[in-house]
Amino acid sequence: MAGRTAGGNSAFHNFHNDYAHIADPNERRRLALAEIDKAPFGWYHIRAIVVAGIGFFTDAYDIFAIGMVTTMLGVVYWNSTRIATAKRGMIPASADTAIKAATSAGTVIGQLGFGYLADQVGRKRMYGLELIVIIFATLAQALTSRSPAITIVGVIIFWRVLMGVGIGGDYPLSSIITSEFATTKWRGAMMGSVFAMQGIGQFAAGIIALIAISGFKGSLKSAKNRGTCTGVCGVAVDKIWRIIIGFGAVPACIALYYRLTIPETPRYTFDVTRDVVKGGSDIKAYLSSTPEGVPDEIARVQTMREQAPQLEIPKASWSDFAHHYGQWKYGSVLLGTAGSWFFLDVAFYGVSLNNSVILQAIGYGSSTPNMYLYLYNIAVGNIILVCAGAIPGYWVTVALCDTIGRKPIQMMGFVLLTILFCIWGFGYYKIGHHGQLACYVLCNFFFNFGPNSTTFIVPGECFPTRYRSTSHGISAAAGKIGSIIAQVAIGTLRTRGATPSNASPWLNHVMEIYALFMLCGCFTTLLIPETKRLTLEQLAGEVPGTPQFDPALAGMSASRNIDRSDSDPSDEVAAEKAHQQV
């Protein structure tokens, strides 16, 4: 039993004494984590959503904005009289693909690297560093230019790879921190809300582009088309793309302080650093919206020395990682989350290749009398497409994932997307442009009210604390590898056999390929567990008396299992609070 310490008042609570009378560190851990799991939804949960969500707002803004920016780069840097008139003002397809794929390549590195490091050195130590990388690389892009020694494409690719590393780090960190601080009842909604900020980021990219374009209206009207946009028009377009890119650093700067001051997640403190006293105090700090708990250091060190060896949670190691995932029971879950994300992102990122077709179908991609209307229509058209399907889909998932469940939503999404892509591909010439618009909007909706949201949520819940961030990073990296394949390999099939009258003759076959990937996603979904309304410890197999319980993983004796299986942590927390008042 840990000794009680003096001190503490209404402003500075003595966290150490809350469970000091409990000798078993495993019981202290269980009761402390129950406070987070059973806590009513409050402002501290909203704060966690906003701090994590701003990162995804920035990520989506940077990824989505480049689709409009590459069009402007073509106007600025490929407008020489040495270029054929028909291609003047247009970025080469190879350069466009390289710039967009560079972000995904960097994201893979960031997801794997930051995911691993967050399990090794802690969530708190890594959280904020990825945002610093994003801010630095974003500002560098906005200020970059070509020189005799290097092309503009080479410079932008370098900075977008670096920015991708930061964006990739945000995936496992934001997911895991939100998951480990969330109340069990609304964990899915909290994680979904963080991810739904991607839709708001896409919308903001269109709005900022629209404002910047309107600000240079007079200069842009001086040119009739991309090939004649030189002089003041060219300077205006050069300023516009830099403003659009640079604004992406603003929300990241606002969120940086809050990320750097967020407390370590108590689950990491308990299970990895094995500091029982600090973990309990951090829980109290989080629930009171303070940066971190400040326990009595002498008592903390003494308790850690005495009780850390008694904790039954396995320690992380390469051999334990291989043994854990070498068992089909656990390895199949990682295969399910990584495989589902991979199959999803092939189609999710590939559909963006058809924006020009969709914009033309709704009247925003046709010929215009001047550059102002051309760029204005691109911005407005993209805003319409985002609002039509993406944003509603994200928030329907937030509303329903804790009632319907993650697995049914993901399976429904993959099945409907398979059907929609079959209609789009096999009926391409029969449904016409308006039919393609309907397919695009419905696909966008069921991407987000479906696997695009759930593939982010489930990996943040279904793995043990010691490998949760690494496993999420592996799953997310598999998705980004799929996006690279979509952009570099499958995307190029679209223009196979292109003619002046038909720039995308293979577009229908590309849609058919995406249908196959969505069908494969149905099978990998069968491998993932349903995580709705289950605690993270139950999903990790640590709670006796539950279907998921694994005695070998929890490291408990049979007699202790029986003693704990009939108790409710919420009842024991209430009893402990009553004890403190006596």
PDB file of N, CA and C in Angstrom, residues 38-39 42 55 104 110 113 155 166 185 196 214 218 244 267 295 376-377 388 390 440 455 464 478 480 492 499 502 541:
ATOM      1  N   LYS A  38     -16.105   5.994 -17.977  1.00  0.00           N
ATOM      2  CA  LYS A  38     -17.468   6.277 -17.524  1.00  0.00           C
ATOM      3  C   LYS A  38     -17.749   7.775 -17.385  1.00  0.00           C
ATOM      4  N   ALA A  39     -16.786   8.616 -17.713  1.00  0.00           N
ATOM      5  CA  ALA A  39     -16.967  10.062 -17.526  1.00  0.00           C
ATOM      6  C   ALA A  39     -18.061  10.595 -18.437  1.00  0.00           C
ATOM      7  N   GLY A  42     -18.081  16.034 -21.682  1.00  0.00           N
ATOM      8  CA  GLY A  42     -17.906  17.391 -21.169  1.00  0.00           C
ATOM      9  C   GLY A  42     -16.981  18.221 -22.034  1.00  0.00           C
ATOM     10  N   GLY A  55      -5.751  19.484 -36.721  1.00  0.00           N
ATOM     11  CA  GLY A  55      -4.695  18.847 -37.499  1.00  0.00           C
ATOM     12  C   GLY A  55      -5.245  18.214 -38.765  1.00  0.00           C
ATOM     13  N   SER A 104       1.631  11.648 -50.757  1.00  0.00           N
ATOM     14  CA  SER A 104       1.292  10.309 -50.270  1.00  0.00           C
ATOM     15  C   SER A 104       2.546   9.535 -49.881  1.00  0.00           C
ATOM     16  N   GLY A 110       5.696   9.107 -42.619  1.00  0.00           N
ATOM     17  CA  GLY A 110       5.249   9.706 -41.363  1.00  0.00           C
ATOM     18  C   GLY A 110       4.370   8.780 -40.552  1.00  0.00           C
ATOM     19  N   GLY A 113       6.736   6.023 -39.143  1.00  0.00           N
ATOM     20  CA  GLY A 113       7.720   6.564 -38.207  1.00  0.00           C
ATOM     21  C   GLY A 113       7.105   7.127 -36.942  1.00  0.00           C
ATOM     22  N   VAL A 155      11.452  21.198 -56.609  1.00  0.00           N
ATOM     23  CA  VAL A 155      11.420  21.877 -55.310  1.00  0.00           C
ATOM     24  C   VAL A 155      10.110  21.573 -54.578  1.00  0.00           C
ATOM     25  N   GLY A 166       4.783  14.987 -42.004  1.00  0.00           N
ATOM     26  CA  GLY A 166       4.017  15.565 -40.901  1.00  0.00           C
ATOM     27  C   GLY A 166       2.554  15.149 -40.933  1.00  0.00           C
ATOM     28  N   LYS A 185     -18.748   5.353 -24.167  1.00  0.00           N
ATOM     29  CA  LYS A 185     -20.064   5.479 -24.796  1.00  0.00           C
ATOM     30  C   LYS A 185     -20.007   6.253 -26.099  1.00  0.00           C
ATOM     31  N   ALA A 196     -13.845  13.935 -39.315  1.00  0.00           N
ATOM     32  CA  ALA A 196     -14.785  14.711 -40.136  1.00  0.00           C
ATOM     33  C   ALA A 196     -14.272  16.114 -40.435  1.00  0.00           C
ATOM     34  N   SER A 214     -11.043  36.082 -56.358  1.00  0.00           N
ATOM     35  CA  SER A 214     -11.858  37.301 -56.431  1.00  0.00           C
ATOM     36  C   SER A 214     -11.027  38.546 -56.160  1.00  0.00           C
ATOM     37  N   GLY A 218      -9.537  41.807 -61.436  1.00  0.00           N
ATOM     38  CA  GLY A 218      -9.179  42.716 -62.526  1.00  0.00           C
ATOM     39  C   GLY A 218      -8.017  42.200 -63.356  1.00  0.00           C
ATOM     40  N   ILE A 244      -2.987  30.422 -51.383  1.00  0.00           N
ATOM     41  CA  ILE A 244      -3.761  29.223 -51.066  1.00  0.00           C
ATOM     42  C   ILE A 244      -2.927  28.230 -50.261  1.00  0.00           C
ATOM     43  N   ARG A 267      -3.347   5.772 -20.276  1.00  0.00           N
ATOM     44  CA  ARG A 267      -3.142   4.374 -20.658  1.00  0.00           C
ATOM     45  C   ARG A 267      -1.689   4.118 -21.033  1.00  0.00           C
ATOM     46  N   PRO A 295       1.836  14.858  -9.182  1.00  0.00           N
ATOM     47  CA  PRO A 295       1.816  14.104  -7.927  1.00  0.00           C
ATOM     48  C   PRO A 295       3.060  14.373  -7.092  1.00  0.00           C
ATOM     49  N   TYR A 376     -12.476  30.831 -61.185  1.00  0.00           N
ATOM     50  CA  TYR A 376     -13.634  30.973 -60.293  1.00  0.00           C
ATOM     51  C   TYR A 376     -14.511  29.725 -60.363  1.00  0.00           C
ATOM     52  N   ASN A 377     -14.768  29.236 -61.569  1.00  0.00           N
ATOM     53  CA  ASN A 377     -15.600  28.045 -61.728  1.00  0.00           C
ATOM     54  C   ASN A 377     -14.956  26.798 -61.138  1.00  0.00           C
ATOM     55  N   ALA A 388     -21.754  18.398 -51.565  1.00  0.00           N
ATOM     56  CA  ALA A 388     -22.791  17.488 -52.043  1.00  0.00           C
ATOM     57  C   ALA A 388     -22.690  16.101 -51.427  1.00  0.00           C
ATOM     58  N   ALA A 390     -19.272  14.706 -49.530  1.00  0.00           N
ATOM     59  CA  ALA A 390     -18.255  14.423 -48.514  1.00  0.00           C
ATOM     60  C   ALA A 390     -18.672  14.861 -47.114  1.00  0.00           C
ATOM     61  N   TYR A 440     -20.918  10.041 -58.744  1.00  0.00           N
ATOM     62  CA  TYR A 440     -19.835  10.704 -58.017  1.00  0.00           C
ATOM     63  C   TYR A 440     -20.309  11.148 -56.635  1.00  0.00           C
ATOM     64  N   THR A 455     -12.290   3.061 -41.271  1.00  0.00           N
ATOM     65  CA  THR A 455     -10.908   2.574 -41.328  1.00  0.00           C
ATOM     66  C   THR A 455      -9.980   3.441 -40.487  1.00  0.00           C
ATOM     67  N   PRO A 464      -3.811  -3.464 -28.528  1.00  0.00           N
ATOM     68  CA  PRO A 464      -3.361  -3.161 -27.162  1.00  0.00           C
ATOM     69  C   PRO A 464      -2.567  -1.865 -27.102  1.00  0.00           C
ATOM     70  N   ALA A 478      -0.724   1.440 -45.236  1.00  0.00           N
ATOM     71  CA  ALA A 478      -1.243   0.563 -46.285  1.00  0.00           C
ATOM     72  C   ALA A 478      -2.229   1.327 -47.165  1.00  0.00           C
ATOM     73  N   LYS A 480      -2.242   4.605 -47.765  1.00  0.00           N
ATOM     74  CA  LYS A 480      -1.546   5.571 -48.613  1.00  0.00           C
ATOM     75  C   LYS A 480      -0.773   4.886 -49.729  1.00  0.00           C
ATOM     76  N   THR A 492      -3.013   6.284 -64.702  1.00  0.00           N
ATOM     77  CA  THR A 492      -2.476   6.474 -66.059  1.00  0.00           C
ATOM     78  C   THR A 492      -3.249   5.674 -67.099  1.00  0.00           C
ATOM     79  N   THR A 499      -7.345  10.419 -77.653  1.00  0.00           N
ATOM     80  CA  THR A 499      -7.418  11.140 -78.929  1.00  0.00           C
ATOM     81  C   THR A 499      -7.842  12.577 -78.633  1.00  0.00           C
ATOM     82  N   ASN A 502     -11.325  12.546 -77.362  1.00  0.00           N
ATOM     83  CA  ASN A 502     -11.620  11.755 -76.157  1.00  0.00           C
ATOM     84  C   ASN A 502     -10.350  11.620 -75.337  1.00  0.00           C
ATOM     85  N   GLY A 541      -8.395  -7.674 -24.739  1.00  0.00           N
ATOM     86  CA  GLY A 541      -8.441  -8.995 -24.118  1.00  0.00           C
ATOM     87  C   GLY A 541      -8.009  -9.025 -22.681  1.00  0.00           C
TER      88      GLY A 541
END
